[in-house]
Amino acid sequence: MMMEPLILEQVEKSFKDGDKENHIVKNLSFRLKTGEVVAIIGPSGSGKSTFLSIAGALQSPDKGKVIVNGTDIATFSDIEKANIRLNHLGYIFQTSNLVPYLKVEEQLSLVLKMANQWTKESKRKINDMLVAVGMEQRSKFYPHQLSGGEKQRVAIARAFINDPEIILADEPTASLDSNRSMSIIELIAKIVKEQNKSAIIVTHDEQILPLCDRIYVMKDGQLMEKGNKSE
């Protein structure tokens, strides 16, 4: 039986706009299975990024449950949510968000140290991860010495280095050309399958959808399953 590292149950989120209350996420339920890559598509303003930030413990829902590895984190404090992010979640964003004054290998070691996961095996682990993303020859480079695609490969390595169960990617190919976009999603999917992780990718890039196991459309604050790559 496949495990479900992430479950959202009847989640709601709204924001005040003057006297008006905008309901961004409405009674949303979602289950993520181990080993799958899920794509979320939909128009701007439909609630995709809000959904991802709730799933990723960056903000709390107004109502509902957010269950990560069996624990409902919906009402966790900021410190508790930070611990969940460091130990169970990996993030990949539209831009790599690398620390400009850290070398490639240092980007990864910083995450391990912040998560209190640094051990005598960490240097080998970092090297293995850089090999997995094809960046071992750039381990001593700074971000300004890398291309856009290379920066995103480092961002992928950084997202996976703390051994999270769940990867959350928000428009990870938006700044790349079509060839690099496919290569980045192929890489994410490959590592997810090899390491038995799970991933949610919010995207406008429909060319990557055949690489995903399930596809959801976000509309009016709700998710509707569109299909999968076998359909």
Short mmCIF file of N, CA and C in Angstrom, two decimals, residues 82-83 86-87 108-118:
data_model
loop_
_atom_site.label_atom_id
_atom_site.label_comp_id
_atom_site.label_asym_id
_atom_site.label_seq_id
_atom_site.Cartn_x
_atom_site.Cartn_y
_atom_site.Cartn_z
N ALA A 82 8.80 25.69 11.12
CA ALA A 82 10.17 25.80 10.61
C ALA A 82 10.88 24.45 10.72
N ASN A 83 10.63 23.73 11.80
CA ASN A 83 11.24 22.42 11.99
C ASN A 83 10.72 21.42 10.95
N LEU A 86 12.45 22.22 7.63
CA LEU A 86 13.86 21.83 7.59
C LEU A 86 14.06 20.32 7.46
N ASN A 87 13.14 19.55 8.01
CA ASN A 87 13.37 18.11 8.10
C ASN A 87 12.49 17.25 7.20
N LEU A 108 24.67 23.46 -0.02
CA LEU A 108 24.10 22.23 0.50
C LEU A 108 24.47 21.99 1.96
N SER A 109 25.72 22.30 2.30
CA SER A 109 26.15 22.09 3.69
C SER A 109 25.40 23.00 4.65
N LEU A 110 25.02 24.19 4.19
CA LEU A 110 24.26 25.12 5.03
C LEU A 110 22.92 24.51 5.44
N VAL A 111 22.24 23.86 4.48
CA VAL A 111 20.95 23.24 4.78
C VAL A 111 21.11 22.13 5.82
N LEU A 112 22.11 21.29 5.64
CA LEU A 112 22.34 20.19 6.59
C LEU A 112 22.63 20.72 7.99
N LYS A 113 23.40 21.78 8.07
CA LYS A 113 23.74 22.34 9.38
C LYS A 113 22.51 22.99 10.03
N MET A 114 21.71 23.68 9.23
CA MET A 114 20.49 24.31 9.77
C MET A 114 19.52 23.26 10.29
N ALA A 115 19.49 22.10 9.63
CA ALA A 115 18.58 21.02 10.02
C ALA A 115 19.20 20.11 11.08
N ASN A 116 20.38 20.49 11.57
CA ASN A 116 21.10 19.66 12.56
C ASN A 116 21.34 18.24 12.04
N GLN A 117 21.65 18.13 10.75
CA GLN A 117 21.88 16.83 10.14
C GLN A 117 23.34 16.64 9.72
N TRP A 118 24.21 17.53 10.17
CA TRP A 118 25.62 17.42 9.75
C TRP A 118 26.30 16.27 10.49
#
